[in-house]
Short mmCIF file of N, CA and C in Angstrom, two decimals:
data_model
loop_
_atom_site.label_atom_id
_atom_site.label_comp_id
_atom_site.label_asym_id
_atom_site.label_seq_id
_atom_site.Cartn_x
_atom_site.Cartn_y
_atom_site.Cartn_z
N MET K 280 -21.27 -10.78 -10.42
CA MET K 280 -20.29 -11.41 -11.31
C MET K 280 -19.73 -10.36 -12.27
N ILE K 281 -18.46 -10.53 -12.59
CA ILE K 281 -17.79 -9.61 -13.49
C ILE K 281 -17.03 -10.42 -14.54
N SER K 282 -16.99 -9.92 -15.74
CA SER K 282 -16.27 -10.58 -16.83
C SER K 282 -14.86 -10.00 -16.92
N THR K 283 -13.94 -10.77 -17.49
CA THR K 283 -12.56 -10.28 -17.65
C THR K 283 -12.50 -9.05 -18.56
N SER K 284 -13.50 -8.86 -19.40
CA SER K 284 -13.51 -7.68 -20.27
C SER K 284 -13.81 -6.40 -19.47
N GLU K 285 -14.28 -6.55 -18.22
CA GLU K 285 -14.59 -5.40 -17.37
C GLU K 285 -13.50 -5.14 -16.32
N PHE K 286 -12.35 -5.80 -16.46
CA PHE K 286 -11.25 -5.60 -15.51
C PHE K 286 -10.80 -4.14 -15.50
N LYS K 287 -10.51 -3.63 -14.31
CA LYS K 287 -9.95 -2.28 -14.15
C LYS K 287 -8.86 -2.38 -13.09
N THR K 288 -7.85 -1.54 -13.18
CA THR K 288 -6.82 -1.50 -12.16
C THR K 288 -7.45 -1.05 -10.85
N GLY K 289 -7.16 -1.78 -9.76
CA GLY K 289 -7.70 -1.44 -8.45
C GLY K 289 -8.96 -2.21 -8.09
N LEU K 290 -9.57 -2.91 -9.05
CA LEU K 290 -10.77 -3.70 -8.79
C LEU K 290 -10.42 -4.90 -7.91
N THR K 291 -11.31 -5.29 -6.99
CA THR K 291 -11.06 -6.47 -6.16
C THR K 291 -11.99 -7.60 -6.58
N ILE K 292 -11.42 -8.80 -6.67
CA ILE K 292 -12.18 -9.98 -7.10
C ILE K 292 -11.94 -11.14 -6.14
N GLU K 293 -12.90 -12.08 -6.13
CA GLU K 293 -12.73 -13.33 -5.39
C GLU K 293 -12.31 -14.37 -6.42
N TYR K 294 -11.19 -15.04 -6.15
CA TYR K 294 -10.67 -16.04 -7.08
C TYR K 294 -9.86 -17.05 -6.28
N ASP K 295 -10.02 -18.32 -6.55
CA ASP K 295 -9.27 -19.39 -5.87
C ASP K 295 -9.42 -19.32 -4.35
N GLY K 296 -10.59 -18.93 -3.85
CA GLY K 296 -10.82 -18.89 -2.42
C GLY K 296 -10.12 -17.75 -1.69
N SER K 297 -9.62 -16.77 -2.43
CA SER K 297 -8.94 -15.62 -1.82
C SER K 297 -9.47 -14.32 -2.42
N ILE K 298 -9.02 -13.22 -1.84
CA ILE K 298 -9.43 -11.90 -2.31
C ILE K 298 -8.22 -11.25 -2.98
N TRP K 299 -8.40 -10.80 -4.21
CA TRP K 299 -7.29 -10.27 -5.01
C TRP K 299 -7.62 -8.87 -5.50
N ARG K 300 -6.61 -8.01 -5.58
CA ARG K 300 -6.75 -6.69 -6.18
C ARG K 300 -6.00 -6.72 -7.51
N ILE K 301 -6.62 -6.21 -8.57
CA ILE K 301 -5.98 -6.18 -9.88
C ILE K 301 -4.99 -5.02 -9.90
N MET K 302 -3.70 -5.35 -10.03
CA MET K 302 -2.64 -4.34 -10.06
C MET K 302 -2.42 -3.84 -11.49
N ASP K 303 -2.53 -4.78 -12.45
CA ASP K 303 -2.28 -4.46 -13.85
C ASP K 303 -2.96 -5.55 -14.69
N PHE K 304 -3.37 -5.22 -15.90
CA PHE K 304 -3.96 -6.22 -16.79
C PHE K 304 -3.73 -5.82 -18.23
N GLN K 305 -3.80 -6.81 -19.12
CA GLN K 305 -3.60 -6.55 -20.54
C GLN K 305 -4.43 -7.55 -21.33
N HIS K 306 -5.27 -7.02 -22.23
CA HIS K 306 -6.05 -7.88 -23.11
C HIS K 306 -5.16 -8.28 -24.29
N VAL K 307 -5.08 -9.58 -24.57
CA VAL K 307 -4.22 -10.07 -25.64
C VAL K 307 -5.07 -10.83 -26.66
N LYS K 308 -4.93 -10.44 -27.94
CA LYS K 308 -5.65 -11.12 -29.01
C LYS K 308 -4.62 -11.66 -29.99
N PRO K 309 -4.18 -12.90 -29.79
CA PRO K 309 -3.17 -13.44 -30.70
C PRO K 309 -3.77 -13.70 -32.10
N GLY K 310 -2.92 -13.77 -33.09
CA GLY K 310 -3.39 -14.02 -34.46
C GLY K 310 -4.04 -15.38 -34.59
N LYS K 311 -3.55 -16.33 -33.82
CA LYS K 311 -4.09 -17.68 -33.85
C LYS K 311 -4.53 -18.04 -32.44
N GLY K 312 -5.72 -18.56 -32.28
CA GLY K 312 -6.19 -18.96 -30.96
C GLY K 312 -7.12 -17.93 -30.35
N ALA K 313 -7.60 -18.26 -29.16
CA ALA K 313 -8.58 -17.41 -28.48
C ALA K 313 -7.91 -16.26 -27.74
N ALA K 314 -8.67 -15.20 -27.56
CA ALA K 314 -8.16 -14.03 -26.81
C ALA K 314 -8.08 -14.39 -25.33
N PHE K 315 -7.20 -13.69 -24.61
CA PHE K 315 -7.07 -13.92 -23.17
C PHE K 315 -6.65 -12.63 -22.48
N VAL K 316 -6.72 -12.63 -21.16
CA VAL K 316 -6.35 -11.47 -20.37
C VAL K 316 -5.21 -11.86 -19.44
N ARG K 317 -4.09 -11.16 -19.59
CA ARG K 317 -2.92 -11.38 -18.73
C ARG K 317 -3.02 -10.35 -17.60
N SER K 318 -2.95 -10.81 -16.35
CA SER K 318 -3.15 -9.87 -15.24
C SER K 318 -2.13 -10.10 -14.12
N LYS K 319 -1.91 -9.03 -13.38
CA LYS K 319 -1.05 -9.08 -12.20
C LYS K 319 -1.96 -8.82 -11.01
N LEU K 320 -2.06 -9.80 -10.09
CA LEU K 320 -2.98 -9.73 -8.97
C LEU K 320 -2.23 -9.72 -7.65
N LYS K 321 -2.76 -8.98 -6.68
CA LYS K 321 -2.18 -8.96 -5.33
C LYS K 321 -3.17 -9.59 -4.38
N ASN K 322 -2.72 -10.61 -3.65
CA ASN K 322 -3.55 -11.26 -2.66
C ASN K 322 -3.64 -10.33 -1.45
N LEU K 323 -4.85 -9.88 -1.12
CA LEU K 323 -5.02 -8.92 -0.03
C LEU K 323 -4.87 -9.55 1.35
N ARG K 324 -4.94 -10.89 1.43
CA ARG K 324 -4.75 -11.56 2.73
C ARG K 324 -3.26 -11.79 3.02
N THR K 325 -2.49 -12.16 2.01
CA THR K 325 -1.08 -12.51 2.25
C THR K 325 -0.11 -11.45 1.73
N GLY K 326 -0.56 -10.60 0.80
CA GLY K 326 0.31 -9.59 0.21
C GLY K 326 1.09 -10.12 -0.99
N ALA K 327 0.94 -11.41 -1.31
CA ALA K 327 1.67 -12.01 -2.43
C ALA K 327 1.14 -11.47 -3.76
N ILE K 328 2.04 -11.27 -4.72
CA ILE K 328 1.66 -10.81 -6.05
C ILE K 328 1.88 -11.95 -7.04
N GLN K 329 0.88 -12.24 -7.86
CA GLN K 329 0.96 -13.32 -8.84
C GLN K 329 0.50 -12.85 -10.21
N ASP K 330 1.09 -13.45 -11.24
CA ASP K 330 0.63 -13.23 -12.60
C ASP K 330 -0.35 -14.34 -12.94
N LYS K 331 -1.53 -13.97 -13.41
CA LYS K 331 -2.56 -14.95 -13.78
C LYS K 331 -3.05 -14.65 -15.19
N THR K 332 -3.41 -15.69 -15.90
CA THR K 332 -3.96 -15.55 -17.24
C THR K 332 -5.37 -16.11 -17.23
N PHE K 333 -6.33 -15.33 -17.72
CA PHE K 333 -7.73 -15.73 -17.79
C PHE K 333 -8.18 -15.77 -19.24
N ARG K 334 -9.11 -16.68 -19.56
CA ARG K 334 -9.71 -16.68 -20.90
C ARG K 334 -10.59 -15.45 -21.03
N ALA K 335 -10.68 -14.91 -22.22
CA ALA K 335 -11.55 -13.74 -22.46
C ALA K 335 -12.98 -14.13 -22.17
N GLY K 336 -13.69 -13.28 -21.44
CA GLY K 336 -15.09 -13.54 -21.13
C GLY K 336 -15.30 -14.39 -19.89
N GLU K 337 -14.23 -14.87 -19.26
CA GLU K 337 -14.37 -15.66 -18.03
C GLU K 337 -14.99 -14.79 -16.95
N LYS K 338 -15.89 -15.38 -16.15
CA LYS K 338 -16.59 -14.60 -15.12
C LYS K 338 -16.12 -15.00 -13.73
N MET K 339 -16.11 -13.97 -12.83
CA MET K 339 -15.76 -14.22 -11.43
C MET K 339 -16.50 -13.23 -10.54
N GLU K 340 -16.50 -13.52 -9.24
CA GLU K 340 -17.18 -12.66 -8.27
C GLU K 340 -16.34 -11.44 -7.94
N THR K 341 -17.01 -10.29 -7.77
CA THR K 341 -16.30 -9.12 -7.26
C THR K 341 -16.33 -9.19 -5.74
N ALA K 342 -15.27 -8.72 -5.11
CA ALA K 342 -15.20 -8.69 -3.65
C ALA K 342 -15.48 -7.27 -3.20
N HIS K 343 -16.44 -7.11 -2.34
CA HIS K 343 -16.79 -5.77 -1.87
C HIS K 343 -15.97 -5.44 -0.63
N ILE K 344 -14.98 -4.59 -0.83
CA ILE K 344 -14.08 -4.19 0.24
C ILE K 344 -14.58 -2.88 0.84
N GLU K 345 -14.75 -2.87 2.14
CA GLU K 345 -15.18 -1.67 2.84
C GLU K 345 -13.94 -0.98 3.42
N THR K 346 -13.87 0.33 3.32
CA THR K 346 -12.76 1.04 3.93
C THR K 346 -13.30 1.93 5.04
N LYS K 347 -12.57 1.93 6.16
CA LYS K 347 -12.93 2.77 7.30
C LYS K 347 -11.78 3.71 7.58
N GLU K 348 -12.11 4.98 7.82
CA GLU K 348 -11.06 5.92 8.18
C GLU K 348 -10.76 5.75 9.66
N MET K 349 -9.49 5.47 9.96
CA MET K 349 -9.08 5.26 11.34
C MET K 349 -7.78 6.01 11.61
N GLN K 350 -7.49 6.18 12.89
CA GLN K 350 -6.29 6.87 13.32
C GLN K 350 -5.36 5.86 13.99
N TYR K 351 -4.08 5.85 13.56
CA TYR K 351 -3.09 4.96 14.17
C TYR K 351 -2.71 5.53 15.52
N LEU K 352 -2.86 4.73 16.58
CA LEU K 352 -2.57 5.22 17.92
C LEU K 352 -1.18 4.82 18.42
N TYR K 353 -0.96 3.52 18.58
CA TYR K 353 0.31 3.06 19.15
C TYR K 353 0.53 1.58 18.88
N GLU K 354 1.74 1.11 19.24
CA GLU K 354 2.10 -0.30 19.13
C GLU K 354 1.97 -0.93 20.49
N ASN K 355 1.37 -2.13 20.55
CA ASN K 355 1.12 -2.80 21.82
C ASN K 355 1.54 -4.27 21.71
N GLY K 356 2.78 -4.58 22.06
CA GLY K 356 3.25 -5.96 22.06
C GLY K 356 3.13 -6.68 20.73
N GLY K 357 3.57 -6.05 19.65
CA GLY K 357 3.52 -6.68 18.33
C GLY K 357 2.25 -6.36 17.56
N ASN K 358 1.21 -5.92 18.26
CA ASN K 358 -0.03 -5.50 17.60
C ASN K 358 -0.06 -3.98 17.52
N HIS K 359 -0.75 -3.47 16.52
CA HIS K 359 -0.84 -2.02 16.33
C HIS K 359 -2.30 -1.61 16.50
N VAL K 360 -2.53 -0.59 17.31
CA VAL K 360 -3.88 -0.18 17.70
C VAL K 360 -4.32 1.01 16.84
N PHE K 361 -5.53 0.87 16.28
CA PHE K 361 -6.15 1.91 15.46
C PHE K 361 -7.49 2.28 16.09
N MET K 362 -7.91 3.54 15.92
CA MET K 362 -9.18 3.99 16.47
C MET K 362 -10.07 4.55 15.36
N ASP K 363 -11.31 4.11 15.33
CA ASP K 363 -12.30 4.63 14.40
C ASP K 363 -12.56 6.09 14.78
N THR K 364 -12.45 7.00 13.82
CA THR K 364 -12.58 8.43 14.12
C THR K 364 -14.03 8.85 14.38
N GLN K 365 -15.03 8.02 14.00
CA GLN K 365 -16.43 8.36 14.26
C GLN K 365 -16.93 7.73 15.56
N THR K 366 -16.67 6.42 15.76
CA THR K 366 -17.26 5.70 16.89
C THR K 366 -16.29 5.54 18.06
N TYR K 367 -15.03 5.87 17.86
CA TYR K 367 -13.97 5.72 18.87
C TYR K 367 -13.70 4.27 19.27
N GLU K 368 -14.18 3.31 18.45
CA GLU K 368 -13.86 1.90 18.67
C GLU K 368 -12.39 1.69 18.34
N GLN K 369 -11.76 0.78 19.09
CA GLN K 369 -10.35 0.49 18.81
C GLN K 369 -10.22 -0.89 18.20
N LEU K 370 -9.21 -1.03 17.33
CA LEU K 370 -8.99 -2.25 16.58
C LEU K 370 -7.50 -2.56 16.61
N GLU K 371 -7.14 -3.82 16.87
CA GLU K 371 -5.73 -4.22 16.87
C GLU K 371 -5.44 -5.03 15.61
N ILE K 372 -4.32 -4.70 14.97
CA ILE K 372 -3.88 -5.42 13.77
C ILE K 372 -2.48 -5.94 14.04
N PRO K 373 -2.21 -7.25 13.78
CA PRO K 373 -0.86 -7.79 14.00
C PRO K 373 0.17 -7.08 13.11
N GLY K 374 1.36 -6.85 13.66
CA GLY K 374 2.43 -6.14 12.94
C GLY K 374 2.84 -6.80 11.65
N GLU K 375 2.84 -8.16 11.60
CA GLU K 375 3.27 -8.84 10.37
C GLU K 375 2.31 -8.64 9.22
N ARG K 376 1.05 -8.32 9.50
CA ARG K 376 0.07 -8.09 8.44
C ARG K 376 0.28 -6.73 7.75
N ILE K 377 0.86 -5.75 8.47
CA ILE K 377 1.03 -4.40 7.92
C ILE K 377 2.49 -3.97 7.93
N GLU K 378 3.39 -4.95 7.78
CA GLU K 378 4.84 -4.71 7.87
C GLU K 378 5.33 -3.60 6.95
N ASP K 379 4.93 -3.62 5.68
CA ASP K 379 5.40 -2.62 4.71
C ASP K 379 4.85 -1.22 5.02
N GLU K 380 3.59 -1.16 5.45
CA GLU K 380 2.96 0.13 5.73
C GLU K 380 3.56 0.81 6.96
N LEU K 381 4.04 0.00 7.92
CA LEU K 381 4.59 0.56 9.16
C LEU K 381 5.80 1.45 8.92
N LYS K 382 6.50 1.25 7.80
CA LYS K 382 7.68 2.06 7.48
C LYS K 382 7.32 3.54 7.32
N PHE K 383 6.06 3.83 6.98
CA PHE K 383 5.66 5.21 6.70
C PHE K 383 4.55 5.71 7.63
N MET K 384 4.23 4.94 8.69
CA MET K 384 3.17 5.35 9.61
C MET K 384 3.76 5.88 10.90
N LYS K 385 3.22 7.02 11.35
CA LYS K 385 3.60 7.53 12.66
C LYS K 385 2.33 7.70 13.49
N GLU K 386 2.50 7.81 14.79
CA GLU K 386 1.35 7.90 15.68
C GLU K 386 0.46 9.09 15.32
N ASN K 387 -0.85 8.90 15.49
CA ASN K 387 -1.91 9.88 15.22
C ASN K 387 -2.15 10.13 13.73
N MET K 388 -1.57 9.30 12.84
CA MET K 388 -1.77 9.46 11.40
C MET K 388 -3.12 8.86 11.00
N GLU K 389 -3.84 9.57 10.11
CA GLU K 389 -5.11 9.07 9.58
C GLU K 389 -4.83 8.11 8.43
N VAL K 390 -5.42 6.89 8.49
CA VAL K 390 -5.23 5.88 7.45
C VAL K 390 -6.59 5.25 7.13
N GLU K 391 -6.64 4.50 6.04
CA GLU K 391 -7.84 3.76 5.67
C GLU K 391 -7.60 2.29 5.99
N ILE K 392 -8.51 1.65 6.72
CA ILE K 392 -8.43 0.23 7.03
C ILE K 392 -9.34 -0.50 6.04
N MET K 393 -8.79 -1.48 5.32
CA MET K 393 -9.58 -2.26 4.35
C MET K 393 -10.16 -3.48 5.06
N MET K 394 -11.49 -3.65 4.92
CA MET K 394 -12.16 -4.77 5.57
C MET K 394 -13.03 -5.52 4.58
N TYR K 395 -13.05 -6.85 4.74
CA TYR K 395 -13.92 -7.72 3.95
C TYR K 395 -14.81 -8.42 4.96
N GLY K 396 -16.05 -7.96 5.07
CA GLY K 396 -16.91 -8.45 6.15
C GLY K 396 -16.34 -7.93 7.46
N HIS K 397 -16.00 -8.85 8.36
CA HIS K 397 -15.38 -8.46 9.64
C HIS K 397 -13.88 -8.74 9.63
N GLU K 398 -13.35 -9.22 8.50
CA GLU K 398 -11.92 -9.54 8.39
C GLU K 398 -11.13 -8.31 7.97
N VAL K 399 -10.09 -7.99 8.73
CA VAL K 399 -9.22 -6.86 8.39
C VAL K 399 -8.19 -7.34 7.36
N LEU K 400 -8.15 -6.68 6.20
CA LEU K 400 -7.22 -7.08 5.14
C LEU K 400 -5.92 -6.29 5.20
N GLY K 401 -5.98 -5.04 5.62
CA GLY K 401 -4.76 -4.26 5.66
C GLY K 401 -5.03 -2.78 5.83
N VAL K 402 -3.96 -2.01 5.66
CA VAL K 402 -4.00 -0.57 5.85
C VAL K 402 -3.64 0.10 4.53
N GLU K 403 -4.41 1.11 4.16
CA GLU K 403 -4.09 1.90 2.97
C GLU K 403 -3.64 3.28 3.44
N LEU K 404 -2.39 3.59 3.13
CA LEU K 404 -1.81 4.86 3.55
C LEU K 404 -2.20 5.98 2.59
N PRO K 405 -2.08 7.24 3.03
CA PRO K 405 -2.23 8.33 2.07
C PRO K 405 -1.13 8.20 0.99
N LYS K 406 -1.36 8.73 -0.19
CA LYS K 406 -0.37 8.62 -1.28
C LYS K 406 0.97 9.26 -0.90
N LYS K 407 0.90 10.36 -0.16
CA LYS K 407 2.13 11.06 0.26
C LYS K 407 2.04 11.36 1.75
N VAL K 408 3.18 11.19 2.45
CA VAL K 408 3.25 11.52 3.87
C VAL K 408 4.46 12.40 4.14
N GLU K 409 4.38 13.20 5.20
CA GLU K 409 5.50 14.05 5.60
C GLU K 409 6.20 13.41 6.78
N LEU K 410 7.51 13.14 6.62
CA LEU K 410 8.30 12.52 7.67
C LEU K 410 9.60 13.28 7.87
N LYS K 411 10.14 13.21 9.07
CA LYS K 411 11.35 13.93 9.45
C LYS K 411 12.58 13.05 9.29
N VAL K 412 13.69 13.63 8.79
CA VAL K 412 14.96 12.91 8.65
C VAL K 412 15.64 12.88 10.02
N VAL K 413 16.01 11.66 10.49
CA VAL K 413 16.70 11.57 11.77
C VAL K 413 18.18 11.27 11.61
N GLU K 414 18.55 10.72 10.43
CA GLU K 414 19.96 10.41 10.22
C GLU K 414 20.29 10.41 8.73
N THR K 415 21.37 11.10 8.37
CA THR K 415 21.89 11.07 7.01
C THR K 415 23.31 11.62 7.04
N GLU K 416 24.16 11.13 6.15
CA GLU K 416 25.52 11.65 6.12
C GLU K 416 25.51 13.01 5.42
N PRO K 417 26.43 13.89 5.76
CA PRO K 417 26.44 15.20 5.10
C PRO K 417 26.76 15.05 3.61
N GLY K 418 26.10 15.87 2.80
CA GLY K 418 26.34 15.82 1.35
C GLY K 418 27.62 16.55 1.00
N ILE K 419 28.48 15.90 0.24
CA ILE K 419 29.75 16.51 -0.16
C ILE K 419 29.59 16.98 -1.60
N ARG K 420 29.70 18.27 -1.80
CA ARG K 420 29.54 18.83 -3.14
C ARG K 420 30.80 18.60 -3.96
N GLY K 421 30.63 18.52 -5.25
CA GLY K 421 31.78 18.48 -6.14
C GLY K 421 32.18 17.09 -6.57
N ASP K 422 31.71 16.03 -5.86
CA ASP K 422 32.12 14.69 -6.26
C ASP K 422 31.02 13.97 -7.04
N THR K 423 30.16 14.72 -7.75
CA THR K 423 29.10 14.10 -8.54
C THR K 423 29.14 14.64 -9.96
N THR K 424 28.66 13.84 -10.88
CA THR K 424 28.54 14.30 -12.26
C THR K 424 27.10 14.67 -12.57
N GLY K 425 26.13 13.97 -11.91
CA GLY K 425 24.72 14.27 -12.13
C GLY K 425 24.15 14.95 -10.91
N GLY K 426 22.96 14.56 -10.56
CA GLY K 426 22.29 15.15 -9.40
C GLY K 426 22.90 14.73 -8.09
N GLY K 427 23.28 13.48 -7.96
CA GLY K 427 23.85 12.98 -6.72
C GLY K 427 22.79 12.64 -5.71
N SER K 428 22.99 11.55 -4.96
CA SER K 428 22.02 11.16 -3.95
C SER K 428 22.71 10.43 -2.81
N LYS K 429 21.97 10.29 -1.70
CA LYS K 429 22.48 9.60 -0.52
C LYS K 429 21.30 8.98 0.21
N SER K 430 21.57 8.14 1.21
CA SER K 430 20.51 7.51 2.00
C SER K 430 20.18 8.36 3.20
N ALA K 431 18.90 8.33 3.59
CA ALA K 431 18.46 9.05 4.79
C ALA K 431 17.51 8.14 5.56
N THR K 432 17.66 8.10 6.89
CA THR K 432 16.76 7.34 7.75
C THR K 432 15.70 8.30 8.27
N LEU K 433 14.43 7.89 8.15
CA LEU K 433 13.32 8.73 8.58
C LEU K 433 12.90 8.38 10.00
N GLU K 434 12.04 9.21 10.59
CA GLU K 434 11.61 9.02 11.98
C GLU K 434 10.91 7.69 12.23
N THR K 435 10.38 7.06 11.18
CA THR K 435 9.70 5.77 11.34
C THR K 435 10.66 4.60 11.16
N GLY K 436 11.91 4.88 10.79
CA GLY K 436 12.90 3.82 10.57
C GLY K 436 13.10 3.46 9.11
N ALA K 437 12.27 4.00 8.23
CA ALA K 437 12.41 3.73 6.80
C ALA K 437 13.66 4.43 6.26
N VAL K 438 14.31 3.78 5.28
CA VAL K 438 15.49 4.37 4.64
C VAL K 438 15.12 4.69 3.20
N VAL K 439 15.31 5.95 2.79
CA VAL K 439 15.00 6.37 1.42
C VAL K 439 16.21 7.07 0.81
N THR K 440 16.26 7.07 -0.51
CA THR K 440 17.32 7.78 -1.23
C THR K 440 16.87 9.21 -1.44
N VAL K 441 17.75 10.16 -1.06
CA VAL K 441 17.40 11.58 -1.14
C VAL K 441 18.52 12.35 -1.83
N PRO K 442 18.24 13.57 -2.30
CA PRO K 442 19.29 14.42 -2.90
C PRO K 442 20.31 14.85 -1.84
N LEU K 443 21.48 15.29 -2.29
CA LEU K 443 22.57 15.67 -1.39
C LEU K 443 22.24 16.84 -0.47
N PHE K 444 21.32 17.74 -0.86
CA PHE K 444 21.03 18.93 -0.04
C PHE K 444 20.17 18.64 1.19
N VAL K 445 19.64 17.41 1.34
CA VAL K 445 18.79 17.08 2.48
C VAL K 445 19.66 16.88 3.73
N ASN K 446 19.23 17.47 4.85
CA ASN K 446 19.96 17.40 6.11
C ASN K 446 19.10 16.78 7.21
N VAL K 447 19.73 16.46 8.35
CA VAL K 447 19.02 15.95 9.52
C VAL K 447 18.02 17.02 9.98
N ASP K 448 16.86 16.59 10.45
CA ASP K 448 15.74 17.42 10.92
C ASP K 448 14.92 18.06 9.79
N ASP K 449 15.26 17.82 8.52
CA ASP K 449 14.42 18.30 7.42
C ASP K 449 13.14 17.47 7.37
N MET K 450 12.02 18.11 7.01
CA MET K 450 10.76 17.40 6.79
C MET K 450 10.66 17.11 5.29
N LEU K 451 10.39 15.84 4.95
CA LEU K 451 10.32 15.42 3.55
C LEU K 451 8.94 14.89 3.21
N VAL K 452 8.55 15.04 1.95
CA VAL K 452 7.33 14.43 1.43
C VAL K 452 7.76 13.13 0.77
N ILE K 453 7.16 12.00 1.21
CA ILE K 453 7.52 10.67 0.73
C ILE K 453 6.33 10.04 0.03
N ASN K 454 6.55 9.44 -1.15
CA ASN K 454 5.53 8.69 -1.88
C ASN K 454 5.44 7.32 -1.23
N THR K 455 4.28 6.96 -0.66
CA THR K 455 4.16 5.70 0.07
C THR K 455 4.03 4.49 -0.85
N ASP K 456 3.60 4.66 -2.10
CA ASP K 456 3.50 3.53 -3.02
C ASP K 456 4.88 2.98 -3.37
N GLU K 457 5.80 3.87 -3.66
CA GLU K 457 7.15 3.46 -4.10
C GLU K 457 8.18 3.60 -2.99
N GLY K 458 7.84 4.29 -1.91
CA GLY K 458 8.79 4.52 -0.83
C GLY K 458 9.91 5.44 -1.28
N SER K 459 9.56 6.46 -2.06
CA SER K 459 10.58 7.32 -2.62
C SER K 459 10.39 8.78 -2.21
N TYR K 460 11.48 9.54 -2.25
CA TYR K 460 11.50 10.97 -1.94
C TYR K 460 10.75 11.73 -3.04
N VAL K 461 9.90 12.70 -2.63
CA VAL K 461 9.19 13.54 -3.58
C VAL K 461 9.76 14.96 -3.53
N SER K 462 9.76 15.54 -2.32
CA SER K 462 10.26 16.92 -2.15
C SER K 462 10.44 17.21 -0.67
N ARG K 463 10.95 18.42 -0.41
CA ARG K 463 10.98 18.90 0.98
C ARG K 463 9.59 19.40 1.33
N ALA K 464 9.23 19.28 2.60
CA ALA K 464 7.88 19.71 3.03
C ALA K 464 7.88 21.22 3.25
#
């Protein structure tokens, strides 16, 4: 059991029959009335994000999430196949469960699979990945007042905003949390 006073960003809890990860929290002590904790939670089963308010000192169960390092192999009829790098066991995850992560995953990439017991909750990508630009319009100099930016399509199909100097076939470092350009590789 854990109290709301022990909340930390990234902690996983069981609440309302589901498993939630704490994305953000704030302890509030109003001048009148009891203290409370305002939190932003992500449902690890559905991906939904909700704002919840808890009374100060309220207790709940922590959820013990196990992570396994696996390698993404290929797509097989809507399911995506991953292989455990130690035991060589293969695991299939439905595409709709990892829709957002697929934008930045390419074959043979090492990822972390989050599991609760035997239930697969999702995929945790590395913070930064290197991907190749497959399509972008040429940058035209002189028509900007600031830095200037344009859209680029990556090898996985994701579209990110990049600076004007980025060209087709460039390797880019992408932040997977925000889906944003970091630098050239």
